[in-house]
Each structure stands twice: as structure tokens, then as C-alpha cells.
């Protein structure tokens, strides 16, 4: 379970880093939440992933994985498409 929680943390940090490098106007152009909102969600996911590692909370790690997964699977591809990076 520890290794899975670490993988969730790495994924959440990667998602946060990617979200931070995208243009703010691309978020609104895709009809998704704003950039600050996604940064807050993914920042919270990082905190939950840390709780999953040090607190042993599987539920917290699952929420973190879901948040990072939604960003990486749904929002990121649309951001890249809008910006012509695809």
C-alpha cells in the first residue's frame, strides 16, 4: 500500500506541475474550471496523498488519485488541443 500511495503522490505532483505551466485562458476556452481552481484541487490532492503515505489513509489516497486522474485524463488533453500542442 505504501508503494501505491507514493505513486499517487508522484502522479499528483506531476499533474500540479503540468497544470501550473498551462496558459490561464486555455482553461476557460475548454469550458473547464479555472486555472487557480485546478491548482487548488491538485494541491489538495498532494496533501491527501501525503496523508495517505504518513497517515495510512487509503481513502485520502483514493481521492488524490481521482483528482489527479481527472485532470490528466480529461482536462490536460483538452488544454493541449486548445493550445495546438497536440
Tab-separated table of N, CA and C in Angstrom:
chain	number	residue	atom	x	y	z
A	1	UNK	N	0.828	-1.186	0.000
A	1	UNK	CA	0.000	0.000	0.000
A	1	UNK	C	0.878	1.259	0.000
A	2	UNK	N	2.021	1.167	0.664
A	2	UNK	CA	2.932	2.313	0.714
A	2	UNK	C	3.386	2.703	-0.695
A	3	UNK	N	3.765	1.716	-1.499
A	3	UNK	CA	4.240	2.000	-2.859
A	3	UNK	C	3.144	2.628	-3.705
A	4	UNK	N	1.920	2.166	-3.546
A	4	UNK	CA	0.802	2.735	-4.287
A	4	UNK	C	0.553	4.186	-3.878
A	5	UNK	N	0.661	4.466	-2.594
A	5	UNK	CA	0.480	5.837	-2.112
A	5	UNK	C	1.576	6.758	-2.628
A	6	UNK	N	2.793	6.252	-2.711
A	6	UNK	CA	3.895	7.051	-3.264
A	6	UNK	C	3.649	7.320	-4.747
A	7	UNK	N	3.148	6.323	-5.469
A	7	UNK	CA	2.832	6.514	-6.887
A	7	UNK	C	1.743	7.574	-7.070
A	8	UNK	N	0.759	7.578	-6.188
A	8	UNK	CA	-0.300	8.590	-6.238
A	8	UNK	C	0.300	9.974	-5.981
A	9	UNK	N	1.202	10.081	-5.024
A	9	UNK	CA	1.845	11.365	-4.735
A	9	UNK	C	2.630	11.867	-5.944
A	10	UNK	N	3.392	10.999	-6.563
A	10	UNK	CA	4.177	11.391	-7.740
A	10	UNK	C	3.248	11.841	-8.873
A	11	UNK	N	2.163	11.132	-9.070
A	11	UNK	CA	1.203	11.497	-10.110
A	11	UNK	C	0.555	12.845	-9.820
A	12	UNK	N	0.196	13.080	-8.569
A	12	UNK	CA	-0.431	14.352	-8.198
A	12	UNK	C	0.539	15.519	-8.371
A	13	UNK	N	1.798	15.311	-8.014
A	13	UNK	CA	2.802	16.366	-8.189
A	13	UNK	C	3.018	16.648	-9.676
A	14	UNK	N	3.069	15.602	-10.492
A	14	UNK	CA	3.226	15.789	-11.938
A	14	UNK	C	2.028	16.532	-12.528
A	15	UNK	N	0.829	16.185	-12.090
A	15	UNK	CA	-0.370	16.868	-12.576
A	15	UNK	C	-0.361	18.337	-12.164
A	16	UNK	N	0.039	18.619	-10.920
A	16	UNK	CA	0.113	20.001	-10.449
A	16	UNK	C	1.127	20.786	-11.276
A	17	UNK	N	2.280	20.185	-11.515
A	17	UNK	CA	3.313	20.854	-12.320
A	17	UNK	C	2.830	21.159	-13.719
A	18	UNK	N	2.123	20.215	-14.324
A	18	UNK	CA	1.591	20.448	-15.656
A	18	UNK	C	0.530	21.533	-15.638
A	19	UNK	N	-0.353	21.495	-14.655
A	19	UNK	CA	-1.416	22.500	-14.560
A	19	UNK	C	-0.835	23.900	-14.378
A	20	UNK	N	0.260	23.990	-13.654
A	20	UNK	CA	0.875	25.290	-13.401
A	20	UNK	C	1.502	25.886	-14.655
A	21	UNK	N	1.886	25.048	-15.604
A	21	UNK	CA	2.568	25.553	-16.801
A	21	UNK	C	1.620	25.891	-17.945
A	22	UNK	N	0.339	25.603	-17.799
A	22	UNK	CA	-0.622	25.880	-18.870
A	22	UNK	C	-1.103	27.329	-18.798
A	23	UNK	N	-1.481	27.863	-19.945
A	23	UNK	CA	-1.992	29.233	-20.013
A	23	UNK	C	-3.348	29.332	-19.320
A	24	UNK	N	-3.590	30.383	-18.542
A	24	UNK	CA	-4.875	30.524	-17.848
A	24	UNK	C	-6.075	30.618	-18.788
A	25	UNK	N	-5.898	31.267	-19.928
A	25	UNK	CA	-7.027	31.419	-20.848
A	25	UNK	C	-7.424	30.101	-21.506
A	26	UNK	N	-6.522	29.142	-21.536
A	26	UNK	CA	-6.850	27.842	-22.130
A	26	UNK	C	-7.888	27.105	-21.287
A	27	UNK	N	-7.835	27.298	-19.974
A	27	UNK	CA	-8.806	26.642	-19.096
A	27	UNK	C	-10.222	27.129	-19.391
A	28	UNK	N	-10.380	28.421	-19.530
A	28	UNK	CA	-11.717	28.956	-19.808
A	28	UNK	C	-12.164	28.614	-21.229
A	29	UNK	N	-11.218	28.534	-22.163
A	29	UNK	CA	-11.561	28.194	-23.538
A	29	UNK	C	-12.070	26.762	-23.651
A	30	UNK	N	-11.618	25.891	-22.769
A	30	UNK	CA	-12.072	24.498	-22.807
A	30	UNK	C	-13.397	24.312	-22.079
A	31	UNK	N	-13.819	25.310	-21.340
A	31	UNK	CA	-15.067	25.190	-20.581
A	31	UNK	C	-14.877	24.431	-19.284
A	32	UNK	N	-13.639	24.267	-18.884
A	32	UNK	CA	-13.340	23.567	-17.635
A	32	UNK	C	-13.203	24.599	-16.516
A	33	UNK	N	-12.918	24.132	-15.329
A	33	UNK	CA	-12.694	25.038	-14.206
A	33	UNK	C	-11.485	25.922	-14.484
A	34	UNK	N	-11.342	26.993	-13.735
A	34	UNK	CA	-10.247	27.936	-13.956
A	34	UNK	C	-8.922	27.352	-13.471
A	35	UNK	N	-7.844	27.981	-13.900
A	35	UNK	CA	-6.509	27.527	-13.511
A	35	UNK	C	-6.316	27.554	-11.995
A	36	UNK	N	-6.669	28.648	-11.290
A	36	UNK	CA	-6.492	28.634	-9.832
A	36	UNK	C	-7.294	27.522	-9.139
A	37	UNK	N	-8.478	27.228	-9.681
A	37	UNK	CA	-9.290	26.165	-9.094
A	37	UNK	C	-8.608	24.821	-9.260
A	38	UNK	N	-8.084	24.539	-10.451
A	38	UNK	CA	-7.385	23.266	-10.662
A	38	UNK	C	-6.114	23.180	-9.831
A	39	UNK	N	-5.415	24.289	-9.688
A	39	UNK	CA	-4.216	24.269	-8.838
A	39	UNK	C	-4.588	23.984	-7.386
A	40	UNK	N	-5.706	24.527	-6.937
A	40	UNK	CA	-6.160	24.252	-5.571
A	40	UNK	C	-6.571	22.787	-5.417
A	41	UNK	N	-7.280	22.256	-6.399
A	41	UNK	CA	-7.702	20.853	-6.345
A	41	UNK	C	-6.488	19.930	-6.325
A	42	UNK	N	-5.541	20.199	-7.207
A	42	UNK	CA	-4.363	19.335	-7.281
A	42	UNK	C	-3.435	19.535	-6.089
A	43	UNK	N	-3.386	20.750	-5.555
A	43	UNK	CA	-2.629	20.974	-4.319
A	43	UNK	C	-3.235	20.194	-3.163
A	44	UNK	N	-4.566	20.191	-3.097
A	44	UNK	CA	-5.249	19.381	-2.093
A	44	UNK	C	-4.995	17.899	-2.298
A	45	UNK	N	-4.910	17.485	-3.558
A	45	UNK	CA	-4.611	16.082	-3.856
A	45	UNK	C	-3.224	15.704	-3.363
A	46	UNK	N	-2.282	16.624	-3.490
A	46	UNK	CA	-0.930	16.356	-2.982
A	46	UNK	C	-0.974	16.171	-1.472
A	47	UNK	N	-1.704	17.051	-0.788
A	47	UNK	CA	-1.817	16.916	0.672
A	47	UNK	C	-2.493	15.603	1.061
A	48	UNK	N	-3.528	15.230	0.334
A	48	UNK	CA	-4.208	13.967	0.617
A	48	UNK	C	-3.296	12.773	0.342
A	49	UNK	N	-2.483	12.866	-0.694
A	49	UNK	CA	-1.547	11.777	-0.986
A	49	UNK	C	-0.514	11.640	0.129
A	50	UNK	N	-0.062	12.765	0.661
A	50	UNK	CA	0.882	12.714	1.791
A	50	UNK	C	0.201	12.093	3.006
A	51	UNK	N	-1.064	12.458	3.230
A	51	UNK	CA	-1.818	11.818	4.316
A	51	UNK	C	-1.947	10.315	4.088
A	52	UNK	N	-2.094	9.932	2.841
A	52	UNK	CA	-2.170	8.521	2.517
A	52	UNK	C	-0.892	7.783	2.846
A	53	UNK	N	0.235	8.470	2.677
A	53	UNK	CA	1.523	7.841	2.967
A	53	UNK	C	1.784	7.808	4.465
A	54	UNK	N	1.699	8.954	5.102
A	54	UNK	CA	2.088	9.048	6.512
A	54	UNK	C	0.961	8.734	7.485
A	55	UNK	N	-0.276	8.928	7.040
A	55	UNK	CA	-1.393	8.658	7.929
A	55	UNK	C	-2.023	7.297	7.689
A	56	UNK	N	-1.609	6.648	6.629
A	56	UNK	CA	-2.153	5.346	6.314
A	56	UNK	C	-3.593	5.377	5.841
A	57	UNK	N	-4.039	6.517	5.349
A	57	UNK	CA	-5.423	6.663	4.919
A	57	UNK	C	-5.576	6.274	3.450
A	58	UNK	N	-6.150	5.123	3.220
A	58	UNK	CA	-6.393	4.659	1.855
A	58	UNK	C	-7.428	5.539	1.172
A	59	UNK	N	-8.409	5.997	1.921
A	59	UNK	CA	-9.459	6.860	1.375
A	59	UNK	C	-8.871	8.177	0.866
A	60	UNK	N	-7.954	8.765	1.627
A	60	UNK	CA	-7.328	10.020	1.208
A	60	UNK	C	-6.525	9.814	-0.069
A	61	UNK	N	-5.800	8.726	-0.146
A	61	UNK	CA	-5.013	8.436	-1.349
A	61	UNK	C	-5.919	8.193	-2.552
A	62	UNK	N	-7.060	7.572	-2.338
A	62	UNK	CA	-8.001	7.320	-3.433
A	62	UNK	C	-8.580	8.623	-3.975
A	63	UNK	N	-8.896	9.551	-3.095
A	63	UNK	CA	-9.413	10.854	-3.530
A	63	UNK	C	-8.337	11.601	-4.320
A	64	UNK	N	-7.103	11.543	-3.832
A	64	UNK	CA	-5.990	12.198	-4.525
A	64	UNK	C	-5.800	11.596	-5.911
A	65	UNK	N	-5.881	10.279	-6.008
A	65	UNK	CA	-5.726	9.608	-7.299
A	65	UNK	C	-6.845	10.008	-8.257
A	66	UNK	N	-8.053	10.134	-7.745
A	66	UNK	CA	-9.185	10.524	-8.587
A	66	UNK	C	-9.008	11.946	-9.118
A	67	UNK	N	-8.594	12.859	-8.267
A	67	UNK	CA	-8.413	14.255	-8.695
A	67	UNK	C	-7.320	14.365	-9.758
A	68	UNK	N	-6.188	13.723	-9.519
A	68	UNK	CA	-5.094	13.763	-10.491
A	68	UNK	C	-5.501	13.051	-11.776
A	69	UNK	N	-6.234	11.969	-11.644
A	69	UNK	CA	-6.678	11.228	-12.818
A	69	UNK	C	-7.631	12.019	-13.689
A	70	UNK	N	-8.553	12.731	-13.081
A	70	UNK	CA	-9.491	13.558	-13.847
A	70	UNK	C	-8.730	14.642	-14.597
A	71	UNK	N	-7.774	15.279	-13.929
A	71	UNK	CA	-7.003	16.317	-14.609
A	71	UNK	C	-6.223	15.725	-15.787
A	72	UNK	N	-5.509	14.638	-15.537
A	72	UNK	CA	-4.644	14.073	-16.569
A	72	UNK	C	-5.420	13.435	-17.723
A	73	UNK	N	-6.563	12.849	-17.435
A	73	UNK	CA	-7.307	12.143	-18.476
A	73	UNK	C	-8.327	13.018	-19.205
A	74	UNK	N	-8.820	14.068	-18.552
A	74	UNK	CA	-9.878	14.869	-19.161
A	74	UNK	C	-9.433	16.295	-19.476
A	75	UNK	N	-8.871	16.969	-18.502
A	75	UNK	CA	-8.566	18.395	-18.668
A	75	UNK	C	-7.297	18.608	-19.494
A	76	UNK	N	-6.223	17.919	-19.165
A	76	UNK	CA	-4.944	18.119	-19.842
A	76	UNK	C	-5.039	17.923	-21.354
A	77	UNK	N	-5.657	16.836	-21.846
A	77	UNK	CA	-5.736	16.690	-23.306
A	77	UNK	C	-6.484	17.839	-23.990
A	78	UNK	N	-7.515	18.344	-23.355
A	78	UNK	CA	-8.260	19.454	-23.953
A	78	UNK	C	-7.443	20.742	-23.919
A	79	UNK	N	-6.676	20.944	-22.861
A	79	UNK	CA	-5.805	22.115	-22.796
A	79	UNK	C	-4.765	22.076	-23.912
A	80	UNK	N	-4.166	20.913	-24.101
A	80	UNK	CA	-3.162	20.776	-25.152
A	80	UNK	C	-3.771	20.973	-26.540
A	81	UNK	N	-4.976	20.481	-26.720
A	81	UNK	CA	-5.657	20.638	-28.010
A	81	UNK	C	-5.955	22.106	-28.290
A	82	UNK	N	-6.448	22.821	-27.300
A	82	UNK	CA	-6.767	24.253	-27.469
A	82	UNK	C	-5.511	25.054	-27.792
A	83	UNK	N	-4.399	24.679	-27.167
A	83	UNK	CA	-3.157	25.422	-27.362
A	83	UNK	C	-2.388	24.957	-28.603
A	84	UNK	N	-2.900	23.972	-29.300
A	84	UNK	CA	-2.235	23.489	-30.509
A	84	UNK	C	-0.978	22.695	-30.229
A	85	UNK	N	-0.877	22.092	-29.060
A	85	UNK	CA	0.314	21.329	-28.697
A	85	UNK	C	0.107	19.830	-28.903
A	86	UNK	N	-0.951	19.470	-29.517
A	86	UNK	CA	-1.259	18.057	-29.675
A	86	UNK	C	-0.850	17.524	-30.996
